[in-house]
Amino acid sequence: MSVLVALAMQVAAQPSQRRHEVTQADLHAMADACHVPRDTVVMNGSVVVFRSGPNVDFTQTECVLRKVSAVVPMNRISFIGNAPASEEN
């Protein structure tokens, strides 16, 4: 009985869908689909960085976030605001 419970817990802890590794080409396709410049959605190591302009159309932001969240685990997300980001970020 305890083996079945442990097995059920292990299965429940598994991600429901396998997500493929996101490439810069994937991010370019997302940017194109959302009508934002390609350099606003980039890979920084294993992190996806979205830098929109100060006068961004929020429907475009929503589009990018929706597309990225469909393929990238969003367990850690940070919003810096609508101010220009430093070159370090």
Coordinates of N, CA and C in Angstrom, one line a residue:
M1 N 0.8 -1.2 0.0 CA 0.0 0.0 0.0 C 0.9 1.3 0.0
S2 N 1.9 1.3 0.9 CA 2.7 2.5 0.9 C 3.5 2.7 -0.4
V3 N 3.9 1.6 -1.1 CA 4.5 1.7 -2.3 C 3.6 2.3 -3.4
L4 N 2.4 2.0 -3.4 CA 1.4 2.6 -4.3 C 1.2 4.1 -4.0
V5 N 1.2 4.4 -2.7 CA 1.1 5.9 -2.4 C 2.3 6.6 -2.8
A6 N 3.5 6.0 -2.6 CA 4.7 6.7 -3.0 C 4.8 6.8 -4.5
L7 N 4.4 5.8 -5.3 CA 4.3 5.8 -6.7 C 3.4 6.9 -7.2
A8 N 2.2 6.9 -6.6 CA 1.2 7.9 -7.0 C 1.7 9.4 -6.7
M9 N 2.4 9.6 -5.6 CA 3.0 10.9 -5.3 C 4.0 11.3 -6.4
Q10 N 4.8 10.3 -6.7 CA 5.9 10.5 -7.7 C 5.3 10.9 -9.1
V11 N 4.3 10.2 -9.5 CA 3.6 10.5 -10.8 C 3.0 11.8 -10.7
A12 N 2.3 12.2 -9.6 CA 1.7 13.5 -9.5 C 2.7 14.6 -9.5
A13 N 3.9 14.4 -9.1 CA 4.9 15.4 -9.0 C 5.5 15.7 -10.4
Q14 N 5.3 14.8 -11.4 CA 5.9 14.9 -12.7 C 5.2 16.0 -13.4
P15 N 5.9 16.8 -14.3 CA 5.3 17.8 -15.1 C 4.3 17.1 -16.0
S16 N 3.2 17.8 -16.3 CA 2.1 17.2 -17.1 C 2.5 17.2 -18.6
Q17 N 3.4 18.1 -19.0 CA 3.8 18.1 -20.4 C 5.3 18.3 -20.4
R18 N 6.0 17.6 -21.3 CA 7.4 17.8 -21.5 C 7.5 19.1 -22.4
R19 N 8.4 20.0 -21.9 CA 8.6 21.2 -22.6 C 10.0 21.2 -23.3
H20 N 10.0 21.6 -24.5 CA 11.3 21.5 -25.3 C 12.2 22.7 -24.9
E21 N 13.4 22.6 -25.1 CA 14.3 23.7 -24.9 C 14.0 24.8 -25.9
V22 N 13.9 26.0 -25.3 CA 13.6 27.2 -26.2 C 14.9 27.7 -26.8
T23 N 14.8 28.1 -28.0 CA 16.0 28.6 -28.7 C 15.7 30.1 -29.1
Q24 N 16.7 30.8 -29.5 CA 16.5 32.2 -29.9 C 15.6 32.2 -31.1
A25 N 15.7 31.2 -32.0 CA 14.8 31.2 -33.2 C 13.4 31.1 -32.7
D26 N 13.1 30.3 -31.7 CA 11.7 30.2 -31.1 C 11.3 31.6 -30.7
L27 N 12.2 32.3 -30.0 CA 11.8 33.6 -29.4 C 11.6 34.6 -30.6
H28 N 12.4 34.5 -31.6 CA 12.2 35.4 -32.8 C 10.8 35.1 -33.4
A29 N 10.4 33.9 -33.5 CA 9.1 33.6 -34.1 C 8.0 34.2 -33.2
M30 N 8.2 34.1 -31.9 CA 7.2 34.7 -30.9 C 7.1 36.2 -31.1
A31 N 8.3 36.8 -31.2 CA 8.3 38.3 -31.4 C 7.7 38.7 -32.7
D32 N 7.9 37.9 -33.8 CA 7.3 38.2 -35.1 C 5.8 38.1 -35.0
A33 N 5.3 37.0 -34.3 CA 3.9 36.8 -34.2 C 3.2 37.9 -33.4
C34 N 3.9 38.5 -32.4 CA 3.3 39.5 -31.6 C 3.7 40.9 -32.1
H35 N 4.3 41.0 -33.2 CA 4.7 42.3 -33.8 C 5.5 43.2 -32.9
V36 N 6.5 42.6 -32.3 CA 7.5 43.4 -31.5 C 8.9 43.1 -32.1
P37 N 9.8 44.1 -31.9 CA 11.1 43.8 -32.5 C 11.8 42.6 -31.9
R38 N 12.5 41.9 -32.7 CA 13.2 40.6 -32.3 C 14.1 40.8 -31.1
D39 N 14.7 42.0 -31.0 CA 15.7 42.2 -29.9 C 15.0 42.5 -28.6
T40 N 13.7 42.5 -28.5 CA 13.0 42.7 -27.2 C 12.9 41.4 -26.4
V41 N 13.0 40.2 -27.1 CA 12.9 38.9 -26.5 C 14.1 38.1 -26.8
V42 N 15.0 37.9 -25.8 CA 16.3 37.3 -26.0 C 16.6 36.3 -24.9
M43 N 17.5 35.4 -25.3 CA 18.0 34.4 -24.3 C 19.2 35.0 -23.6
N44 N 19.3 34.9 -22.3 CA 20.5 35.3 -21.5 C 20.9 34.1 -20.7
G45 N 21.7 33.3 -21.3 CA 22.0 32.0 -20.7 C 20.8 31.1 -20.8
S46 N 20.2 30.7 -19.7 CA 19.0 29.9 -19.7 C 17.8 30.7 -19.3
V47 N 17.9 32.0 -19.3 CA 16.9 32.9 -18.9 C 16.3 33.6 -20.1
V48 N 15.0 33.7 -20.2 CA 14.4 34.5 -21.3 C 14.2 35.9 -20.7
V49 N 14.7 36.9 -21.5 CA 14.5 38.3 -21.1 C 13.7 39.0 -22.1
F50 N 12.6 39.7 -21.6 CA 11.7 40.5 -22.4 C 11.9 41.9 -22.0
R51 N 12.4 42.7 -22.9 CA 12.5 44.2 -22.7 C 11.7 44.9 -23.7
S52 N 10.6 45.5 -23.2 CA 9.8 46.3 -24.1 C 10.1 47.7 -23.9
G53 N 9.7 48.5 -24.8 CA 9.9 50.0 -24.8 C 9.0 50.6 -23.8
P54 N 9.2 51.9 -23.5 CA 8.4 52.6 -22.5 C 7.0 52.9 -23.1
N55 N 6.8 52.9 -24.4 CA 5.5 53.2 -25.0 C 4.9 52.0 -25.6
V56 N 5.2 50.8 -25.0 CA 4.7 49.6 -25.6 C 3.2 49.5 -25.5
D57 N 2.7 48.8 -26.5 CA 1.2 48.5 -26.6 C 1.1 47.2 -25.7
F58 N 0.3 47.3 -24.6 CA 0.1 46.3 -23.7 C -0.4 45.0 -24.3
T59 N -1.1 45.1 -25.4 CA -1.6 43.8 -26.0 C -0.4 43.1 -26.6
Q60 N 0.6 43.8 -27.0 CA 1.8 43.1 -27.5 C 2.5 42.4 -26.4
T61 N 2.6 43.1 -25.2 CA 3.3 42.5 -24.0 C 2.5 41.3 -23.6
E62 N 1.2 41.4 -23.6 CA 0.4 40.2 -23.2 C 0.6 39.1 -24.2
C63 N 0.7 39.4 -25.5 CA 0.9 38.3 -26.5 C 2.3 37.6 -26.2
V64 N 3.3 38.4 -26.0 CA 4.7 37.8 -25.8 C 4.6 37.0 -24.5
L65 N 4.1 37.5 -23.4 CA 4.1 36.7 -22.2 C 3.3 35.4 -22.3
R66 N 2.2 35.5 -23.1 CA 1.3 34.3 -23.3 C 2.1 33.2 -24.1
K67 N 2.8 33.7 -25.1 CA 3.5 32.7 -25.9 C 4.7 32.1 -25.2
V68 N 5.5 33.0 -24.5 CA 6.6 32.5 -23.7 C 6.2 31.5 -22.6
S69 N 5.1 31.9 -21.9 CA 4.7 31.0 -20.8 C 4.1 29.7 -21.2
A70 N 3.8 29.6 -22.5 CA 3.3 28.3 -23.0 C 4.4 27.3 -23.2
V71 N 5.7 27.8 -23.3 CA 6.8 26.9 -23.6 C 7.9 27.0 -22.5
V72 N 7.9 28.0 -21.7 CA 8.9 28.1 -20.7 C 8.3 28.0 -19.3
P73 N 8.8 27.2 -18.4 CA 8.3 27.2 -17.0 C 8.4 28.5 -16.4
M74 N 7.3 29.0 -15.9 CA 7.2 30.4 -15.3 C 7.2 30.3 -13.8
N75 N 8.0 29.5 -13.2 CA 8.0 29.4 -11.8 C 8.7 30.6 -11.1
R76 N 9.6 31.2 -11.9 CA 10.3 32.4 -11.3 C 10.2 33.5 -12.4
I77 N 9.5 34.5 -12.1 CA 9.3 35.6 -13.0 C 9.4 37.0 -12.3
S78 N 10.1 37.9 -12.9 CA 10.3 39.2 -12.2 C 9.9 40.3 -13.2
F79 N 9.2 41.3 -12.7 CA 8.8 42.5 -13.5 C 9.6 43.6 -12.9
I80 N 10.3 44.3 -13.8 CA 11.1 45.4 -13.3 C 10.4 46.8 -13.4
G81 N 9.4 46.8 -14.2 CA 8.6 48.0 -14.4 C 8.7 48.5 -15.8
N82 N 8.4 49.8 -16.0 CA 8.4 50.3 -17.4 C 9.5 51.3 -17.6
A83 N 10.5 51.2 -16.7 CA 11.7 52.0 -16.8 C 12.8 51.3 -17.6
P84 N 13.7 52.0 -18.2 CA 14.7 51.3 -19.0 C 15.5 50.4 -18.1
A85 N 15.9 49.2 -18.5 CA 16.7 48.3 -17.7 C 18.1 48.6 -17.9
S86 N 18.9 48.3 -16.9 CA 20.4 48.5 -17.1 C 20.9 47.5 -18.0
E87 N 22.1 47.7 -18.5 CA 22.8 46.8 -19.4 C 23.1 45.4 -18.7
E88 N 23.2 45.4 -17.3 CA 23.5 44.2 -16.6 C 22.4 43.2 -16.6
N89 N 21.1 43.7 -16.8 CA 20.0 42.8 -16.7 C 19.6 42.2 -18.0

